[in-house]
XYZ file of C-alpha atoms in Angstrom:
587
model
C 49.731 -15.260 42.433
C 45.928 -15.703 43.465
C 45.310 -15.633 39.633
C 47.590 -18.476 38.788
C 46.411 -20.648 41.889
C 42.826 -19.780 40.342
C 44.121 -20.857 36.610
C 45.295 -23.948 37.775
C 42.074 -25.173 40.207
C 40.466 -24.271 36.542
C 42.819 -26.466 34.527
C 41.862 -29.307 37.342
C 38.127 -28.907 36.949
C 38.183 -28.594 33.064
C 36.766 -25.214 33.966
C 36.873 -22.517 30.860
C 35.620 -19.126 32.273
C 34.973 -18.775 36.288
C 32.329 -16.142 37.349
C 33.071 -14.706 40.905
C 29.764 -12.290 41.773
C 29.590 -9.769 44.726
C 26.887 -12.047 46.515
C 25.941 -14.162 49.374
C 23.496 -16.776 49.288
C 20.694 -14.199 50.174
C 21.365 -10.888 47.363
C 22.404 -8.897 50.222
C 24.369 -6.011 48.900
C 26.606 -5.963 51.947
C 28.098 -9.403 52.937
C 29.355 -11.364 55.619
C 33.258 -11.163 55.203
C 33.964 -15.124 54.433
C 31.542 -14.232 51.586
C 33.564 -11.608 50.118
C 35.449 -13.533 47.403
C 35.560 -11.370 44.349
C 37.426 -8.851 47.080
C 39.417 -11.634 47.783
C 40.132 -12.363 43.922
C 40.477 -8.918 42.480
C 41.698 -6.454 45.524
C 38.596 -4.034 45.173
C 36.466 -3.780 48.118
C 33.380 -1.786 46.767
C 30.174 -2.974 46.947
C 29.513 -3.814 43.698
C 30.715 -5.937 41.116
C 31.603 -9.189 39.035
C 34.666 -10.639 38.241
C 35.340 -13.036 35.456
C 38.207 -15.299 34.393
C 39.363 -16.997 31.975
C 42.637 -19.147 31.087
C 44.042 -16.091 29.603
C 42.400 -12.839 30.800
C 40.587 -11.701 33.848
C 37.910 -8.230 34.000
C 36.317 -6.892 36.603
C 32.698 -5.158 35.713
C 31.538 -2.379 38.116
C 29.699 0.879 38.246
C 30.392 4.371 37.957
C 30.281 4.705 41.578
C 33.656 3.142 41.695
C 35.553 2.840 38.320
C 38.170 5.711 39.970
C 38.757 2.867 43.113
C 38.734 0.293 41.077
C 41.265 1.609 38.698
C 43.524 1.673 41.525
C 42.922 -1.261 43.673
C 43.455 -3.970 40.739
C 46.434 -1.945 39.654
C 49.072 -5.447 39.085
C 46.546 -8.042 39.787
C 45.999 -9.205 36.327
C 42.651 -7.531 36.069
C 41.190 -5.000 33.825
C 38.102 -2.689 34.365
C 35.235 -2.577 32.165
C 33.295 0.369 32.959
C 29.552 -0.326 33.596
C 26.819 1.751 31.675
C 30.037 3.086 29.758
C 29.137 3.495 25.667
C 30.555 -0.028 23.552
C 31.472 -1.763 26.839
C 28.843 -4.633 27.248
C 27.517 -6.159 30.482
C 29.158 -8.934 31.693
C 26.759 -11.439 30.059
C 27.161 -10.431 26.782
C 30.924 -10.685 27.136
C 30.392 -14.251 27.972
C 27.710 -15.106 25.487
C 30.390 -13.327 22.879
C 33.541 -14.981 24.444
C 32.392 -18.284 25.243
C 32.647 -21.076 22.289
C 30.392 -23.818 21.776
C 30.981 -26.727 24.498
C 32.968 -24.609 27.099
C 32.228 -25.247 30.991
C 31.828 -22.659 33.247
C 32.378 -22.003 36.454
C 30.281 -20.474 39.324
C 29.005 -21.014 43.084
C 25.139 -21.041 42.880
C 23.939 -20.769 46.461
C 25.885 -17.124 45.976
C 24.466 -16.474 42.447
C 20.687 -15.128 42.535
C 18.284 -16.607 40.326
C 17.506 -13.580 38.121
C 21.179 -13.488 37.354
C 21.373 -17.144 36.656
C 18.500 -16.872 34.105
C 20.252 -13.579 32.313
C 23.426 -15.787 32.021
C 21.488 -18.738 30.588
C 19.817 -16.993 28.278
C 23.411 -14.904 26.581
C 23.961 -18.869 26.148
C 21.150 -20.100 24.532
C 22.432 -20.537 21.077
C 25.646 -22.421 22.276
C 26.246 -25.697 24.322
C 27.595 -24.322 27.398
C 28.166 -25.936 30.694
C 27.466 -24.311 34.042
C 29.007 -25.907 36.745
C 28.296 -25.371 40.076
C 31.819 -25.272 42.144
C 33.409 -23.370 44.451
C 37.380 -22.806 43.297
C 37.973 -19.358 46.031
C 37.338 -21.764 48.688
C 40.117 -23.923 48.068
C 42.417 -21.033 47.111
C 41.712 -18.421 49.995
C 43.750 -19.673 52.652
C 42.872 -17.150 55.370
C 39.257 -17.200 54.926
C 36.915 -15.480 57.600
C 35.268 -17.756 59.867
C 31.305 -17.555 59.648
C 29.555 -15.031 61.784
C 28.239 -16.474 64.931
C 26.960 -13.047 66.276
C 23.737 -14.111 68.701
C 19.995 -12.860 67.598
C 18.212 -10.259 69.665
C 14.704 -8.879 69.631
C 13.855 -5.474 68.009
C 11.209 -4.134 70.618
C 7.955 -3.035 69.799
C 8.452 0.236 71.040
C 11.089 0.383 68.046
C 9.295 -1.713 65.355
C 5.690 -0.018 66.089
C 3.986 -3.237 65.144
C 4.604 -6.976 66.355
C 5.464 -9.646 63.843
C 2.168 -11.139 64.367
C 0.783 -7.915 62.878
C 3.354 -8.103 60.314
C 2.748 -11.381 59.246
C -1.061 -10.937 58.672
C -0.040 -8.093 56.617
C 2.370 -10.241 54.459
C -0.317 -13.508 53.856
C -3.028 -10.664 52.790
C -0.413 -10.139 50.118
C 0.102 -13.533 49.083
C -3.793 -13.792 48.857
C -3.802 -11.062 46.261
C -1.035 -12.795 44.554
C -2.700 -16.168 44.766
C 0.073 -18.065 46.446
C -0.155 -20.230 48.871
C 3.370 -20.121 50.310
C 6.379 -17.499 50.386
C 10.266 -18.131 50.390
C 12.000 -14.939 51.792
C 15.724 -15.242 51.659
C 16.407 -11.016 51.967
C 17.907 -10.872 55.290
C 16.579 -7.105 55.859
C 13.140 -8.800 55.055
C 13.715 -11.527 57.584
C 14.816 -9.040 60.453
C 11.832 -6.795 59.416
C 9.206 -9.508 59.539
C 10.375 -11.665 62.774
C 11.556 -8.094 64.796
C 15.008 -9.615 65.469
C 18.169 -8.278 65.097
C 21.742 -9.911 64.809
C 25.545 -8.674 63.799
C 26.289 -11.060 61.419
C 26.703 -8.601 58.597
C 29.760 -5.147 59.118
C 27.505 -1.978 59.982
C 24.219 -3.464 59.372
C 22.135 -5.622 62.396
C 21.079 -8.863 60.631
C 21.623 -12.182 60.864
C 21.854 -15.004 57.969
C 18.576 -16.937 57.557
C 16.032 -17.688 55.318
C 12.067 -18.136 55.890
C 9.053 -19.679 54.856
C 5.595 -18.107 55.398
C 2.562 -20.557 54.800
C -1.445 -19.871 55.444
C -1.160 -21.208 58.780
C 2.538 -21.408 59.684
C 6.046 -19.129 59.513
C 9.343 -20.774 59.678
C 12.310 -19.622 60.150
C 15.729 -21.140 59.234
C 18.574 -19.630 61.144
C 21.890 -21.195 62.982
C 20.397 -22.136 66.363
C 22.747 -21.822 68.078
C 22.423 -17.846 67.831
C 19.471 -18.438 69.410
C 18.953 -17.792 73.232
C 16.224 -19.106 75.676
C 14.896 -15.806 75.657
C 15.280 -15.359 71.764
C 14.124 -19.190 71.251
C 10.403 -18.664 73.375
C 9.978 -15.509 72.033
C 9.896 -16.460 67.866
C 8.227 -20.009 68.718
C 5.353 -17.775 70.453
C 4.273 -17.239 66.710
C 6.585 -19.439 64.306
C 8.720 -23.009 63.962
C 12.394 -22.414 64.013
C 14.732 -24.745 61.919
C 18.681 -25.069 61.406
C 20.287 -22.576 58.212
C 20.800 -25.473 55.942
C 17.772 -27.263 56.547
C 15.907 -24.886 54.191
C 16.765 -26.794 50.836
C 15.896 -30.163 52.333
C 12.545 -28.400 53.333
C 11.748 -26.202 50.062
C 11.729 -30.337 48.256
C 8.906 -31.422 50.249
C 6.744 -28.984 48.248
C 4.929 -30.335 45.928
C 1.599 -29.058 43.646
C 1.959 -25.594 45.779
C 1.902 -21.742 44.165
C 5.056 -20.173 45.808
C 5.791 -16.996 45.592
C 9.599 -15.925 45.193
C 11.964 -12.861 44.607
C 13.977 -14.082 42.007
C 16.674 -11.527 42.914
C 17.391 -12.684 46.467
C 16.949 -16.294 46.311
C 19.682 -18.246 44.882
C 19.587 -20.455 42.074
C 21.007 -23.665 44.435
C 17.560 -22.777 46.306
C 15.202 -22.194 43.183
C 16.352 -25.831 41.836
C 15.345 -27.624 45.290
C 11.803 -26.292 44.411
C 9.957 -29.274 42.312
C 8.839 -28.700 39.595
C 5.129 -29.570 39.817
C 5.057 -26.354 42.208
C 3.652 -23.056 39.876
C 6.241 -20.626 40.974
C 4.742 -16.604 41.215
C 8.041 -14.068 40.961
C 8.376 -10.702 41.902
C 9.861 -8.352 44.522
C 9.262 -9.855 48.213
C 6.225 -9.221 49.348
C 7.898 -7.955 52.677
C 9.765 -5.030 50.405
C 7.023 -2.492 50.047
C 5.688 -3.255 53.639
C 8.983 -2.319 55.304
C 9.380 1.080 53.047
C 6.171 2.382 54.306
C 7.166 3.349 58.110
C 4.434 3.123 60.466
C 4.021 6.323 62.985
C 6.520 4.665 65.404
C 9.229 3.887 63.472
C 8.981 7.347 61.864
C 8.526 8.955 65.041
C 12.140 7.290 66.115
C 14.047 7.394 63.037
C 13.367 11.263 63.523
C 14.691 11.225 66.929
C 17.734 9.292 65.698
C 18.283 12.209 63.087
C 18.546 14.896 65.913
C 20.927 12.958 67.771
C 23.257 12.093 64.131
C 22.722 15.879 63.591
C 24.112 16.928 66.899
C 27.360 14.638 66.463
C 27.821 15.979 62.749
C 27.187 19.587 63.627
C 29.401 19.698 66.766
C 31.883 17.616 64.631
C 32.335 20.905 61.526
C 32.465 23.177 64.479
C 35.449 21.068 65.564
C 37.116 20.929 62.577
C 36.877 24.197 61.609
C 37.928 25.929 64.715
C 41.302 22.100 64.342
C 42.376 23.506 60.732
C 43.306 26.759 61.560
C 45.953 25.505 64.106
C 47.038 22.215 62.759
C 46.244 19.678 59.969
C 44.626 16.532 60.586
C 44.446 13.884 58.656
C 41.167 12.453 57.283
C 41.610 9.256 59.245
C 41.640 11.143 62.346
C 38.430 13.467 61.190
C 36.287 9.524 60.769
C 37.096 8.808 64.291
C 36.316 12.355 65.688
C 32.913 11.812 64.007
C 32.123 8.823 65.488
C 33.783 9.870 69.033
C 30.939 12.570 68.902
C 28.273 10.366 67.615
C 29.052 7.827 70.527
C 28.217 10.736 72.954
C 24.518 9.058 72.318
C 23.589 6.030 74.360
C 21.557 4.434 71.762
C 24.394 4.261 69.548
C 25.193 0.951 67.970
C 27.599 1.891 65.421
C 28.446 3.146 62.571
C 26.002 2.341 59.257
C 28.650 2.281 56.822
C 32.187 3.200 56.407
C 32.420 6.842 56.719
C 33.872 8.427 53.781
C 36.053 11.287 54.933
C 37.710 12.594 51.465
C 39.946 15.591 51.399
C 40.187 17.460 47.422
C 40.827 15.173 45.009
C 39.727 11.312 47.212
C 36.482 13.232 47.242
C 36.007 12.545 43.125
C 36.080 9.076 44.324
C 32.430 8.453 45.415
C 33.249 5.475 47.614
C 36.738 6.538 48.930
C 37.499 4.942 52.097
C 40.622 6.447 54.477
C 42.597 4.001 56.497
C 45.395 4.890 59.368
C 48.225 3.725 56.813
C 46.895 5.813 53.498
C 45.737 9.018 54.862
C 45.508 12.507 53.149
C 46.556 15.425 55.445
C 43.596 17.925 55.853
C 44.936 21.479 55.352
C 43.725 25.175 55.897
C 42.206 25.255 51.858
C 39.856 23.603 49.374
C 36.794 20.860 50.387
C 36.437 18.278 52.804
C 33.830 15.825 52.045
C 32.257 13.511 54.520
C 29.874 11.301 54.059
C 28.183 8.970 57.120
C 25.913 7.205 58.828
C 24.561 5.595 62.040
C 22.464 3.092 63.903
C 20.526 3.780 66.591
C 18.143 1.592 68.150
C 15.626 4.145 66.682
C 16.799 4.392 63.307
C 19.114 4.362 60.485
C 21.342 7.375 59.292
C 23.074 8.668 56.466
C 23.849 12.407 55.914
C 26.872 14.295 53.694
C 28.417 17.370 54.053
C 31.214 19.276 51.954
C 32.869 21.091 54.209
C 34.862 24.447 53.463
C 38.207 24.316 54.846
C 39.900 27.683 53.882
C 39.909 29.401 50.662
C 38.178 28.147 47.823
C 38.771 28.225 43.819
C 35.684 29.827 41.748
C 35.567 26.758 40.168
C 34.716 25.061 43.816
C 32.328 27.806 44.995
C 30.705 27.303 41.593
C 30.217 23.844 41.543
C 29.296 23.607 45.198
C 26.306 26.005 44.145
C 24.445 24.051 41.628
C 25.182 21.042 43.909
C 22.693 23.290 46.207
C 20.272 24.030 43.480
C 19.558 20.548 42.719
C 19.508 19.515 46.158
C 17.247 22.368 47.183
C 14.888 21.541 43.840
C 14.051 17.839 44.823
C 13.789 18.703 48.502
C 11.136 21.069 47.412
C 9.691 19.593 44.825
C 5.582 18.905 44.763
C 4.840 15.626 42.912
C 1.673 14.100 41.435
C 0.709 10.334 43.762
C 1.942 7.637 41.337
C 5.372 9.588 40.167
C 8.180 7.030 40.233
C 11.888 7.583 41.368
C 12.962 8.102 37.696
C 10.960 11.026 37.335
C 12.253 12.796 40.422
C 15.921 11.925 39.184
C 15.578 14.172 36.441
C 13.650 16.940 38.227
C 17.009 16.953 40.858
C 20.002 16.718 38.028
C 18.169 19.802 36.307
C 21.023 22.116 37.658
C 23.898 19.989 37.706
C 22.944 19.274 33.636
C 22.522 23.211 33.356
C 25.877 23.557 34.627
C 26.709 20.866 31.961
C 28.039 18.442 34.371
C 26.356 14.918 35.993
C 27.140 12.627 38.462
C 27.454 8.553 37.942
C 25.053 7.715 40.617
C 21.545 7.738 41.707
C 20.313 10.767 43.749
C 18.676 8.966 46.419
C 18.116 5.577 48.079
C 15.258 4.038 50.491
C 16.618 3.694 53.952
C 16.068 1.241 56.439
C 14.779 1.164 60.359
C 17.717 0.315 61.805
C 18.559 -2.026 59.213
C 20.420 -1.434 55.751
C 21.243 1.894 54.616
C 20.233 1.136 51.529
C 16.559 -0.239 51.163
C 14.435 -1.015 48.266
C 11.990 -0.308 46.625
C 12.271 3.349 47.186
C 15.262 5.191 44.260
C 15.900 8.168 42.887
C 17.689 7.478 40.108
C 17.544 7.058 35.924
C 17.557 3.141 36.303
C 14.873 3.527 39.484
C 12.674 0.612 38.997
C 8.860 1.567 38.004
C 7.910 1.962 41.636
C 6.328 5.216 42.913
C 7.040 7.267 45.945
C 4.902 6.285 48.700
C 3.673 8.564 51.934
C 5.492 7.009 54.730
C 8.733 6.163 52.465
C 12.275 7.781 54.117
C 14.777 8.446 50.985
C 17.672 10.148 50.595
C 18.448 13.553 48.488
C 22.636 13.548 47.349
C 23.375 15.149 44.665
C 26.773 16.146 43.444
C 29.308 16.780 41.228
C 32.747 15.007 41.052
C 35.987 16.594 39.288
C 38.635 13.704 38.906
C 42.124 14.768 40.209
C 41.106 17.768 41.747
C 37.683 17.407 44.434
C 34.547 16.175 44.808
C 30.903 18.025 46.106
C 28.226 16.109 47.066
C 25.011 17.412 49.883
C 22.970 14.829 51.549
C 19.999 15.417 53.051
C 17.105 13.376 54.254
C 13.497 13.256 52.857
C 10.229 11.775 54.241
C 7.436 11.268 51.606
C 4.387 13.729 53.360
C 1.060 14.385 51.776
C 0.869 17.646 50.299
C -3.533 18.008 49.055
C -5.914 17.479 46.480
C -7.013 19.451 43.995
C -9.875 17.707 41.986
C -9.050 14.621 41.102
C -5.365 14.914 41.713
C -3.407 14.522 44.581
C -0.227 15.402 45.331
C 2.889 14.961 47.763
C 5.872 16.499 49.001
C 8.889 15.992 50.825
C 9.982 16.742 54.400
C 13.575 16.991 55.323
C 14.913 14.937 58.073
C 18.359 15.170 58.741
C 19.722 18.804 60.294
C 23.309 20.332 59.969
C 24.757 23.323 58.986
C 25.058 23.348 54.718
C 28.547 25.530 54.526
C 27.458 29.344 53.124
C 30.911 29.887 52.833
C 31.329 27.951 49.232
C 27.735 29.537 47.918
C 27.733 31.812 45.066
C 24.479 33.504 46.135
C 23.751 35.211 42.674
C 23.754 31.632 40.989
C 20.757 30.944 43.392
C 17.169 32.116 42.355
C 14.825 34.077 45.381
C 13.033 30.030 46.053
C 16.382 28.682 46.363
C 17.423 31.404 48.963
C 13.999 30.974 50.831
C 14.690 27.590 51.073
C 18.426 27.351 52.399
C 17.026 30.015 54.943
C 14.147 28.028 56.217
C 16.133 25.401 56.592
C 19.112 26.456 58.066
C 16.386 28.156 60.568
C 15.347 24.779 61.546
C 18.675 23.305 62.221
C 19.398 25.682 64.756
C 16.643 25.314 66.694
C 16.457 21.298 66.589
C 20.219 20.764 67.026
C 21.184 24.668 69.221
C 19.571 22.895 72.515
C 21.912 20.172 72.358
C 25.172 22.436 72.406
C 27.621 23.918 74.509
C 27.442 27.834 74.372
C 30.654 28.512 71.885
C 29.249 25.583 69.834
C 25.893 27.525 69.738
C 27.195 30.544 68.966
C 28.798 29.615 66.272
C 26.106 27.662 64.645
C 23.917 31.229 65.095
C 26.502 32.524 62.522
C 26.494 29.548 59.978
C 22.457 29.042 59.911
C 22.176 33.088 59.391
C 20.046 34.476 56.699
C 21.711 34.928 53.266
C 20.560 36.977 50.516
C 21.937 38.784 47.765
């Protein structure tokens, strides 16, 4: 039904092909939920993805994060998957620039459609006579559309931020000296909230608020819905910049004239990038706010270690819970997500949760983004794996940690797999790595064991991670398509390995790392990794003679340090207990 209401706004707009990305007008990966439209169109709600349509046939590109969701949630919507990164399937410009026929129109909303993209699109064009136009057709079809946030803006403290945005902002215009430009457009959100210390709610899990800004030699503006703004709010960012309404950015980006502006083609949208005159040299690249943010300062990494005591409490109080549950009843894994978060709550500087939990019993763990709900809920029983993966915000910090948790008896197959899931956790978390290695290196350091055990996993092994802001935070990745940006001291990333067995379960161990020094020898120097995050890794699914004497070492050490950063914080049976699970293991 949505399809055919689509088909026929397209008939009325002599539109051929209509592109519906997974964007809002800033490239944030999560978005505000009246910006979720290819959700809307095509009934999958990961994070990734483009849909496109055409008079006749309708695909949905994602990643291999998803392709087992997204299989089922566009099940009878008219859509069919094409499987990202998958051999003979193209991206989803070269289906259009192979599709498409000479003097077809299509179809997309700009202010959602980053510039990057737009230029990648134009170019799997450029031997046809194609028309882009920019329209909105979901708008006039989604008849229950979300209001707009209207969440209010708050100040992130300097006792949380560890530097003012003065600081920061002196910092940011050194960089645009070294890149010779005179002005900077910053439409990342996380950048925004970074730079100005504010915080909103505009955005599920993740404290931001929809804006763009400006940063001159002399001046910072920021654009943001005013009313959001409190007296309080409103003194405080006009102490050190001008504050303007949302839309009044692309009115203001015209006046620019004969100017070197710098710009993230990736965030800023392609509406945005055209108000921008021409006579203006434009200097592109990754916002100059993106490296900045990575590298915590002492404070922040000082809190955001605090905050990964207190998640570490909640998770390890929460498998002492289950496991003692199991044995007496089963519970579903609906009911497991909101026992996590009851215990995580237990904190005062709880906010809430960073990202839907993913609490995946057997085979909904081979799904990498699986998400329960009350209605469509697997019973957890007395056998096989339960896999949870989540997250929190605290004032001090961000969170994300995974466990696969043992729930009874377990195949040799499982106790296999969940071994070399170990080894290649336990090799990048120990790893020692030349200053300068980049995120693709370490990728292929971690899968080592998983490839030994000729298996892989469609996903990076680790992401950046923000101060309480986004979960996910770039530049820092550990992953074979990691851009060519090395692993800084200061940089928080994550270490998740796994292995995922369609139909049957799903492994994956998530730790996190902070990027230390480590020393110099000559001319070289060299850094390590220090783990972050403590709870229990379940020695009941190890194969111990699959593990090498490092790997045991390891395990031990750290298990020795989750018990006594997390014991203090127990009740005695809890402690007890965790005495047992953190216990020495050999062979």
């Amino acid at each position: 039904m949505k399809l055919k209401k689509l088909r026929d706004k397209m008939i009325n707009n002599s539109i051929d092909f209509y592109i519906v990305p997974t964007f809002d007008p800033h490239g944030s990966e999560y978005i505000p939920e009246n910006y979720k439209e290819r959700e809307f169109i095509t009934d999958f709600s990961g994070s990734a993805g483009v849909a496109i349509i055409s008079l006749s046939e309708a695909y949905l590109w994602t990643d291999g994060r998803y392709f087992i969701q997204a299989e089922e949630q566009i099940k009878n919507t008219g859509f069919t998957l094409m499987k990202m990164g998958f051999s003979g399937v193209p991206s989803y410009t070269e289906w259009i620039g192979n599709t498409v026929e000479k003097n077809q129109t299509i179809g997309l909303d700009l202010e959602c459609f980053p510039q990057e993209s737009y230029e990648k699109l134009k170019s799997s064009l450029r031997f046809k006579n194609i028309n882009i136009k920019n329209i909105n057709l979901i708008k006039e079809i989604w008849e229950d559309r979300p209001l707009p946030p209207k969440g209010k803006v708050y100040i992130y403290e300097d006792k949380y931020a560890g530097k003012t945005s003065k600081e920061k902002l002196l910092e940011v215009r050194r960089e645009m000296k070294n890149m010779k430009s005179e002005i900077t457009i910053i439409s990342s959100l996380e950048d925004i909230a970074w730079l100005f210390n504010i915080r909103g709610s505009d955005i599920k899990y993740t404290p931001l608020v929809m804006s763009y800004a400006i940063i001159e030699e002399d001046r910072a503006l920021l654009f943001v819905d005013l009313e959001k703004i409190s007296n309080d709010v409103k003194n405080y960012l006009e102490s050190f910049c001008e504050l303007y309404n949302y839309s009044d950015i692309f009115n203001y980006v015209e006046k620019y004239e004969n100017t070197s502006i710098y710009v993230d083609k990736n965030k800023l949208n392609n509406k945005l990038f055209n108000c921008i005159d021409k006579s203006n040299e434009i200097i592109s690249g990754n916002n100059l706010t993106e490296k900045l943010k990575s590298i915590k300062n002492s404070t922040e990494l000082a809190n955001i270690e605090k905050a990964y005591i207190k998640d570490g409490v909640a998770l390890t109080k929460f498998i002492f819970w289950i496991k003692r549950t199991i044995k007496n009843k089963g519970i579903t894994e609906y009911e497991a997500e909101l026992k996590l978060r009851e215990f995580r709550k237990l904190s005062k500087d709880y906010i809430y949760d960073s990202f839907d939990t993913i609490s995946a019993y057997e085979k909904n763990a081979a799904m990498m983004h699986y998400h329960a709900s009350e209605e469509n809920s697997s019973t957890v029983k007395n056998s096989g794996f339960l896999l949870v993966d989540s997250g929190a915000q605290y004032l001090e910090g961000t969170t994300d940690i995974t466990r696969t948790i043992s729930m009874g008896n377990l195949s040799s197959e499982e106790i296999r797999d969940f071994t070399y899931v170990l080894k290649s956790h336990l090799m990048l978390a120990t790893c020692v790595f030349l200053k300068g290695t980049t995120g693709k290196a370490l990728d292929s350091i971690a899968r080592y064991n998983v490839w030994k055990n000729r298996t892989d996993y469609k996903s990076g092994t680790g992401h950046g991670i923000g101060c309480f802001l986004s979960v996910h935070e770039a530049p820092p990745s550990i992953s074979p398509r990691a851009l060519e940006s090395p692993m800084e001291v200061g940089m928080i990333v994550s270490n998740e390995p796994g292995i995922y067995r369609e139909g049957k379960y799903g492994i994956r161990t998530e730790n996190i790392l902070k990027v230390v020094y480590d020393e110099k020898v000559d001319d070289d120097i060299f850094y390590k990794f220090n783990t972050i995050s403590f709870a229990p890794i379940d020695i009941d699914a190890i194969d111990v003679n699959l593990l090498e004497d490092y790997e045991i070492n390891a395990l031990n050490s750290y298990h020795r340090e989750v018990y006594n950063k997390i014991s203090d914080y127990l009740t005695d049976e809890e402690r007890k207990w965790l005495f047992e699970v953190t216990k020495n293991i050999s062979k």
